[in-house]
Short mmCIF file of C-alpha atoms in Angstrom, two decimals:
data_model
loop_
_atom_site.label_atom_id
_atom_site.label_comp_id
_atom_site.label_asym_id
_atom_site.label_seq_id
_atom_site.Cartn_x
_atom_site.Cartn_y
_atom_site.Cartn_z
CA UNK A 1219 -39.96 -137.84 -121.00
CA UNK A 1220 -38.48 -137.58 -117.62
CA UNK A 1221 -34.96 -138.65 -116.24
CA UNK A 1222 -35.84 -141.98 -114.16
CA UNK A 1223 -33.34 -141.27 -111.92
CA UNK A 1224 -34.93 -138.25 -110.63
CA UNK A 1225 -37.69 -140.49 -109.07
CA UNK A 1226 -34.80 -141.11 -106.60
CA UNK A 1227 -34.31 -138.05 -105.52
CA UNK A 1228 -38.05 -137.08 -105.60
CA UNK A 1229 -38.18 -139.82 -103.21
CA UNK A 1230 -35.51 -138.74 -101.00
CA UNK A 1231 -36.66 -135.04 -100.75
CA UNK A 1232 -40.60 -136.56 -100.05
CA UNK A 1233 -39.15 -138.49 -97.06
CA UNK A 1234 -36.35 -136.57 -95.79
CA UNK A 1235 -38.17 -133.10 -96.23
CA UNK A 1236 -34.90 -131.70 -97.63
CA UNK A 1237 -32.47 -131.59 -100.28
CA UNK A 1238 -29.80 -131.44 -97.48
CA UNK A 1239 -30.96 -135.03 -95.63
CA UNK A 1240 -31.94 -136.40 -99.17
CA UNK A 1241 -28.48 -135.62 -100.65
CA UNK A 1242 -26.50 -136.86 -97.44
CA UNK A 1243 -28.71 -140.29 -97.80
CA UNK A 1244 -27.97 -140.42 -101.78
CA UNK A 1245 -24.50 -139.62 -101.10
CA UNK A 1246 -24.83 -136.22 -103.47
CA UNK A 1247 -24.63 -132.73 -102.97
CA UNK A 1248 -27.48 -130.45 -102.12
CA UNK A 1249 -27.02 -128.44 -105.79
CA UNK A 1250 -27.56 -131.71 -107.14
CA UNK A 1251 -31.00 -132.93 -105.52
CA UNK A 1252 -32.45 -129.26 -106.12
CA UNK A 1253 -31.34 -129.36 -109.47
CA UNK A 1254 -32.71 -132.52 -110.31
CA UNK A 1255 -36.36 -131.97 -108.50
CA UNK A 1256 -36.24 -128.71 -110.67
CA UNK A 1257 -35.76 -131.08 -113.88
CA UNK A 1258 -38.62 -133.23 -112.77
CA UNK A 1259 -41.24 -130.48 -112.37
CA UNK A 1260 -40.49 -129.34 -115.38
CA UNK A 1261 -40.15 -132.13 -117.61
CA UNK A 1262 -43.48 -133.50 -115.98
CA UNK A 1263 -44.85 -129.86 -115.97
CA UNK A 1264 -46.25 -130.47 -112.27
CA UNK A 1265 -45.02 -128.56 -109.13
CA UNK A 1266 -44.02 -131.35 -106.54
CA UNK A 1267 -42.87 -129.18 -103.74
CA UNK A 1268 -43.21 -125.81 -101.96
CA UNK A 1269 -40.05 -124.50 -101.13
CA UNK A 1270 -40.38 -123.50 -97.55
CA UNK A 1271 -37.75 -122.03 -94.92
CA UNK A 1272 -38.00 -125.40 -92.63
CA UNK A 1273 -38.11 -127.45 -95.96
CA UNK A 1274 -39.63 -128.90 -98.60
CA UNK A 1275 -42.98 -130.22 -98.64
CA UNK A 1276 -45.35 -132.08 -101.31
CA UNK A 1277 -48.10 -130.71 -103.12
CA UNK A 1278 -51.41 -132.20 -103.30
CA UNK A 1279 -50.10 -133.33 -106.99
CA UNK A 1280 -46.56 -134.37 -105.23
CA UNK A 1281 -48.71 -136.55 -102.71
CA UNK A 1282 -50.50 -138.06 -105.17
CA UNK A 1283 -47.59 -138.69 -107.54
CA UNK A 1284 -45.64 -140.18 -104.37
CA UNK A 1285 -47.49 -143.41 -104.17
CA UNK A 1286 -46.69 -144.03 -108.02
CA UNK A 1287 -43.15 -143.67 -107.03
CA UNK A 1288 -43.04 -145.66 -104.48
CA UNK A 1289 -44.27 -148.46 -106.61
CA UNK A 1290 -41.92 -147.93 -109.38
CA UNK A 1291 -38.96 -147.72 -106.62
CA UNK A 1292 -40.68 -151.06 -104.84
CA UNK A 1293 -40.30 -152.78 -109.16
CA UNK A 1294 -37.05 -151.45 -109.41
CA UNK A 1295 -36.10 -153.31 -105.80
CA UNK A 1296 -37.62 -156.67 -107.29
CA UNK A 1297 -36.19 -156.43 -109.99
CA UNK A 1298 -32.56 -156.44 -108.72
CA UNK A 1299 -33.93 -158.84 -106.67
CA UNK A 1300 -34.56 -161.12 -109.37
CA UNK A 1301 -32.02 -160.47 -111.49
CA UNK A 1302 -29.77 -161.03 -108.45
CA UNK A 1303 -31.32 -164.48 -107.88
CA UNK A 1304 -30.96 -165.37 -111.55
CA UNK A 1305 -27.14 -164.93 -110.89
CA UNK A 1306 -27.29 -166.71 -107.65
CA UNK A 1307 -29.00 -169.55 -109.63
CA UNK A 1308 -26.05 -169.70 -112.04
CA UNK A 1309 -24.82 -172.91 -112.59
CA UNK A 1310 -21.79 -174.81 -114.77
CA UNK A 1311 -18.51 -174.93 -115.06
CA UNK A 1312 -15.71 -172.22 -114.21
CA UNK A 1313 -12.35 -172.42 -115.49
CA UNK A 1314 -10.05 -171.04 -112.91
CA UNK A 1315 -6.06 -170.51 -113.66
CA UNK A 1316 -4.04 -169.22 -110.80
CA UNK A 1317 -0.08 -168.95 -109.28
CA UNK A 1318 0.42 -171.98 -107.00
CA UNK A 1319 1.10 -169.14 -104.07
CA UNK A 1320 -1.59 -167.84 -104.80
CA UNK A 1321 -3.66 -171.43 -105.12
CA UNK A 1322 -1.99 -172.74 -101.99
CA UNK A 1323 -2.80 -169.44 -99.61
CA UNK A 1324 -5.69 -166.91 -99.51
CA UNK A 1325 -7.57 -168.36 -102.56
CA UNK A 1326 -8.61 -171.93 -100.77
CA UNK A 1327 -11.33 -170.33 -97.76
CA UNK A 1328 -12.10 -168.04 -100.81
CA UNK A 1329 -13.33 -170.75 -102.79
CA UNK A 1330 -14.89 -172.73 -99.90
CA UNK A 1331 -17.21 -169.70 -99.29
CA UNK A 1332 -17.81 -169.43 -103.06
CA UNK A 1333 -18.74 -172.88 -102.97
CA UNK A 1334 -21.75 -172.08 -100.15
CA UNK A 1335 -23.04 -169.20 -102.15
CA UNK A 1336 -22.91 -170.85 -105.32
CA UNK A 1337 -23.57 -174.21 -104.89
CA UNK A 1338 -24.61 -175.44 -108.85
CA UNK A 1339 -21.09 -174.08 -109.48
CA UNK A 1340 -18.25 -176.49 -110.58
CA UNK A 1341 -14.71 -174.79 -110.34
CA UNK A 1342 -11.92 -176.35 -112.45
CA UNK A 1343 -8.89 -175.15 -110.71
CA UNK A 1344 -5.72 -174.97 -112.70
CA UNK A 1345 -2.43 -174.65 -110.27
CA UNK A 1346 0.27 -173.30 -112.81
CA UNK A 1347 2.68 -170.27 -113.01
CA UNK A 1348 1.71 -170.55 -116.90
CA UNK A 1349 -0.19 -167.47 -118.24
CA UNK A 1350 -3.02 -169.41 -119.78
CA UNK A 1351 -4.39 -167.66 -122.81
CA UNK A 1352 -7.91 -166.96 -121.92
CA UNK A 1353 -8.83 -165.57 -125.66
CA UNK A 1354 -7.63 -168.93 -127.19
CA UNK A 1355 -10.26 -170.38 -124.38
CA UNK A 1356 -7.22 -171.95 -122.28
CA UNK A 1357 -9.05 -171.06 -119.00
CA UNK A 1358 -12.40 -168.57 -118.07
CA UNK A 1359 -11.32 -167.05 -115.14
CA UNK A 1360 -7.49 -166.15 -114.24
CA UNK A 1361 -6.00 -164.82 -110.74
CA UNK A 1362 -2.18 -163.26 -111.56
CA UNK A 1363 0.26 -161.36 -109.90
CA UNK A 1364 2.30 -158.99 -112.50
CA UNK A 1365 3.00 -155.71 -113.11
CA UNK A 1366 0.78 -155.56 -115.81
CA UNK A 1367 -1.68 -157.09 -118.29
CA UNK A 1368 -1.57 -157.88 -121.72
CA UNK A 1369 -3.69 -159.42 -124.57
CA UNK A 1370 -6.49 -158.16 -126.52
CA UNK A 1371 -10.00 -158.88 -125.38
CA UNK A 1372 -9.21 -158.96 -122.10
CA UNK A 1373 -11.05 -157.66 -119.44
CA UNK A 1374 -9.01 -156.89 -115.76
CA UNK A 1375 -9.59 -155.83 -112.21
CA UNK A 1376 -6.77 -154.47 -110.38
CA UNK A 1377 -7.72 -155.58 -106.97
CA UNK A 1378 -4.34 -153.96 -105.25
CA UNK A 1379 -1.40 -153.91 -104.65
CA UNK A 1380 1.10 -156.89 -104.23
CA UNK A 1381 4.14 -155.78 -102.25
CA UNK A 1382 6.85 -158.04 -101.63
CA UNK A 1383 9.35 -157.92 -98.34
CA UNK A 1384 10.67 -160.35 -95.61
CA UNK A 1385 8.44 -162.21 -93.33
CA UNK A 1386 9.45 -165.09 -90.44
CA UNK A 1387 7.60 -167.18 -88.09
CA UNK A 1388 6.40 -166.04 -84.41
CA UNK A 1389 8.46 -169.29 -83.66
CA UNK A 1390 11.56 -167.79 -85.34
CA UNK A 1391 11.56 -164.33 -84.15
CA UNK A 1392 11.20 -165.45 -80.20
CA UNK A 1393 14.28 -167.79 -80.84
CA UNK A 1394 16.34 -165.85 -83.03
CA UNK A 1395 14.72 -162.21 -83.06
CA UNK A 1396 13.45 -160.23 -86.30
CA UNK A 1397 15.54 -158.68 -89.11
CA UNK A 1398 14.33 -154.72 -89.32
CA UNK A 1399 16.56 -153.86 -92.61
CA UNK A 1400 18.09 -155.58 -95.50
CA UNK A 1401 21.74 -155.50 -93.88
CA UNK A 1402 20.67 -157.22 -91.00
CA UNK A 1403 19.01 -160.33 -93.41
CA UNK A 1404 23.11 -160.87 -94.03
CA UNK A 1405 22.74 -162.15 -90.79
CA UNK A 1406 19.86 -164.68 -90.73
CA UNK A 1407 19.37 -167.96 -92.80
CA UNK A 1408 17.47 -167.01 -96.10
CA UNK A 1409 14.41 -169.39 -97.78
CA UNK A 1410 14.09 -169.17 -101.12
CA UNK A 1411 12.91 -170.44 -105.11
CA UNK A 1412 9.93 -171.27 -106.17
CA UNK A 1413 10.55 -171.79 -109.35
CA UNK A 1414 9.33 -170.10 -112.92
CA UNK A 1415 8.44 -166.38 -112.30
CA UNK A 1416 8.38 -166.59 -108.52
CA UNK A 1417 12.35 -167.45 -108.73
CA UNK A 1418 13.11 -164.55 -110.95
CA UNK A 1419 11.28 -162.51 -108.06
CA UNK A 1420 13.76 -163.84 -105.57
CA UNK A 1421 16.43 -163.94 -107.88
CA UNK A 1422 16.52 -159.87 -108.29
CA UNK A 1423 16.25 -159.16 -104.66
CA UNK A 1424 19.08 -161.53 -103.65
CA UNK A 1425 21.35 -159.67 -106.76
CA UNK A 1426 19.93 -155.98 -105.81
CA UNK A 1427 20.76 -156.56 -102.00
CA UNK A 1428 23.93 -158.92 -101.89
CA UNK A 1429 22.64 -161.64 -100.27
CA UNK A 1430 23.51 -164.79 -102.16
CA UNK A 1431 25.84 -165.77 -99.31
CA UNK A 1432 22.68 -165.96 -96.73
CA UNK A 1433 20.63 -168.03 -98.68
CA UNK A 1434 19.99 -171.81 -96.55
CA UNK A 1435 17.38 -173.41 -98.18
CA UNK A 1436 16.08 -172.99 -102.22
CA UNK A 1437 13.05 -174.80 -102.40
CA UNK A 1438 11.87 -175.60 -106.10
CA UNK A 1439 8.39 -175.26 -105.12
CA UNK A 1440 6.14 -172.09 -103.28
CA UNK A 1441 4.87 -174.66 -100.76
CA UNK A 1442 8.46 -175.26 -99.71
CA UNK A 1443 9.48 -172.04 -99.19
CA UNK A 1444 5.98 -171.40 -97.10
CA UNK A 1445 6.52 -174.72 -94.87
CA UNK A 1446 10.00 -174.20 -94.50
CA UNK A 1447 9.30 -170.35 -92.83
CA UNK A 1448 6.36 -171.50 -91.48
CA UNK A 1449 8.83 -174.16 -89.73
CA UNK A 1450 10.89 -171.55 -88.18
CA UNK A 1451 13.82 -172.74 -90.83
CA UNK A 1452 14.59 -168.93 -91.64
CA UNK A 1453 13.43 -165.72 -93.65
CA UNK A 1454 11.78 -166.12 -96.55
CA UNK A 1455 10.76 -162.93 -98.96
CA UNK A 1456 7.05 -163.48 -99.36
CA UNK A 1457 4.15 -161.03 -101.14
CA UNK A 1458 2.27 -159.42 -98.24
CA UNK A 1459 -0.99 -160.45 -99.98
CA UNK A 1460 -0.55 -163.95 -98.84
CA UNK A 1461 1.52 -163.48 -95.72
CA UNK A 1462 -0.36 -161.02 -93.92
CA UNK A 1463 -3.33 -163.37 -94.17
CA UNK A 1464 -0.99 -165.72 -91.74
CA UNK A 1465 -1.32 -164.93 -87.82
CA UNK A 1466 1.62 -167.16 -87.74
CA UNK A 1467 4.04 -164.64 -89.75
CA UNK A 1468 5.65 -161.87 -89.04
CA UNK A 1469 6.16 -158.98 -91.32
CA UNK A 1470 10.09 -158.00 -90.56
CA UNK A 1471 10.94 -154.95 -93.26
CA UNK A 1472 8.42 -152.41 -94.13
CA UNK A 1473 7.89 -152.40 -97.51
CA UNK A 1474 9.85 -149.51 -99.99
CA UNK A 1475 7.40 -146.81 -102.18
CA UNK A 1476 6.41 -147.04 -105.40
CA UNK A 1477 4.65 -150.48 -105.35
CA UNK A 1478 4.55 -152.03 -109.27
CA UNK A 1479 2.89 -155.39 -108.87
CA UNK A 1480 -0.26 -155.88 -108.22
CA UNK A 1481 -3.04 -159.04 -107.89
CA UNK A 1482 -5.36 -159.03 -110.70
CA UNK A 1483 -8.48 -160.78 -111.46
CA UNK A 1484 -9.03 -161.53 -115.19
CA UNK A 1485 -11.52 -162.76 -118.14
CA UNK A 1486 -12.14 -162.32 -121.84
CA UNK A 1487 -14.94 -160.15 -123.04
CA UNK A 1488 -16.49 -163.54 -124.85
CA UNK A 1489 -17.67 -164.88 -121.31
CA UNK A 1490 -17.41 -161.83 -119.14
CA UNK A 1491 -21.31 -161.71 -119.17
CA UNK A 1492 -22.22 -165.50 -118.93
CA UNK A 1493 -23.71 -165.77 -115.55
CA UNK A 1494 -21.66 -168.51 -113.80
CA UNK A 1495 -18.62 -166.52 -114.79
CA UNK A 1496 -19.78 -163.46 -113.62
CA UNK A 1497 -20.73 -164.39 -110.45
CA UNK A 1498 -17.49 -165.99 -110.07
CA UNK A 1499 -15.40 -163.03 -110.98
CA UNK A 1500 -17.71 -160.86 -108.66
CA UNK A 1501 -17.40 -163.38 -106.15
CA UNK A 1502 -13.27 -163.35 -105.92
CA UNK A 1503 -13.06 -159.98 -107.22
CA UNK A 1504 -14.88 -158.63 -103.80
CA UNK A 1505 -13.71 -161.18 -101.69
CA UNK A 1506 -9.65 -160.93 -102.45
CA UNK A 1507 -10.24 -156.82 -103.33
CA UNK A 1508 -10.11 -157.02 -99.20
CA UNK A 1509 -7.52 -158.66 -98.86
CA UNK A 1510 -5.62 -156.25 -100.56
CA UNK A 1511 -6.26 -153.51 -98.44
CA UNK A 1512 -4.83 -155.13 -95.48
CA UNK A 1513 -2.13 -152.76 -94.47
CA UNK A 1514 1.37 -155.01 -94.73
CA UNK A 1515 2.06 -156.37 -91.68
CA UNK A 1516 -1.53 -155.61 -89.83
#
């Protein structure tokens, strides 16, 4: 029995008429399509190609194997095809748990465009900075910012990092111009709180960098501190995940090394494979993964 995967490259060499092209269009290395086509002829016991100085070309039994691989490559297209449609078909509810910052940001146009690609899907959206315990069945789906994960059965996708530094409004910096270091926050009205773990996050920074004295406004709630900078009110320490998805902030101090937290997309391994909850997780895991990759600031 043959390796089905080596119909692939089969194919490739047939219509490239090389194991160069086909391994540049398979994204593999020449040793690897030769080796493979080698495989094939042997395991099926048929020569496929003569092995030319300008290339490879099929054998009378390559050409008339070709068309059977073309129709096994044209079933294996409909049937991702299908099986893609039976996800896009997916319908029920999806328990979602995420941060309120989180909730309040960069996840709202990400669930409007879930919503148009998934229409028979219901999200149940739970705003807390709780860590719901998805193997007790507290939520399906959750979105969190830590460091890292715990609990057994769960199943996690990093989508990136989650670096935290100070941001302003466009407002604010043309009025009162735009803190480059820590020292020079000393010297600018600081927004912060947020209550829960978000505080804690502020908390640290203010203690590590001696700014106690500059803080103007503590807000009890995320959506304070974001109006408030938003407002022009002052400097606010914000994770670059959500701010750099604002055109109306301003990223004022670059962000140190060694990055710990990042944004993380998780499930339990009970529903991991029921279809509205995969599609969901694929759904925000692709969708926010680019996000991440927005260089802070840009």
């Amino acid at each position: 029995m043959f390796d089905w995967n080596d119909l692939r490259h089969f194919l490739a060499v047939a219509r490239t008429g090389s194991t160069l092209a086909a391994g540049q269009a398979l994204r593999v290395s020449q040793t690897t399509v030769a080796r493979r086509i080698t495989a094939l002829e042997a395991a099926l016991g048929v020569t496929l190609f003569e092995r030319r100085q300008s290339g490879y070309a099929l054998t009378p039994a390559g050409e008339a194997l070709l068309l059977h691989a073309e129709a096994v490559d044209t079933a294996t297209a409909n049937f991702a095809d299908a099986a893609n449609h039976h996800i896009r078909q997916a319908s029920g509810m999806v328990r979602l748990t995420a941060q309120e910052i989180l909730t309040v940001t960069v996840l709202a146009p990400v669930l409007r465009d879930l919503r148009r690609a998934y229409p028979s899907i219901t999200i149940e959206l739970d705003t807390t900075d709780t860590v719901r315990d998805l193997s007790a069945g507290e939520a399906d789906v959750a979105l969190r910012s830590a460091r890292r994960i715990h609990g057994g059965g769960l199943v996690c996708r990093r989508l990136g990092d989650e670096p935290w530094t100070a941001y302003c409004s466009r407002s604010y910096a043309a009025s009162n111009g735009v803190p480059r270091t820590v020292e020079t926050l000393r010297e600018h009205p600081l927004i912060v709180g947020g209550g829960g773990r978000i505080w804690e996050i502020y908390k640290t920074f203010l203690e590590q960098n001696d700014l106690g004295s500059a803080v103007a406004i503590h807000h009890a709630s995320v959506t304070g501190i974001l109006a408030a900078v938003k407002s022009g009110s002052g400097v606010a320490i914000l994770p670059g995940f959500v701010a750099d998805a604002d055109p109306d902030l301003i990223c004022c101090i670059p962000v140190p090394g060694g990055v710990e937290r990042g944004v993380w997309l998780v499930t339990h391994e009970r529903v991991r494979h029921v279809p509205h909850v995969r599609a969901v997780m694929d759904f925000l895991g692709d969708a926010l993964s680019r996000l991440t990759r927005r260089p802070v600031g840009g």
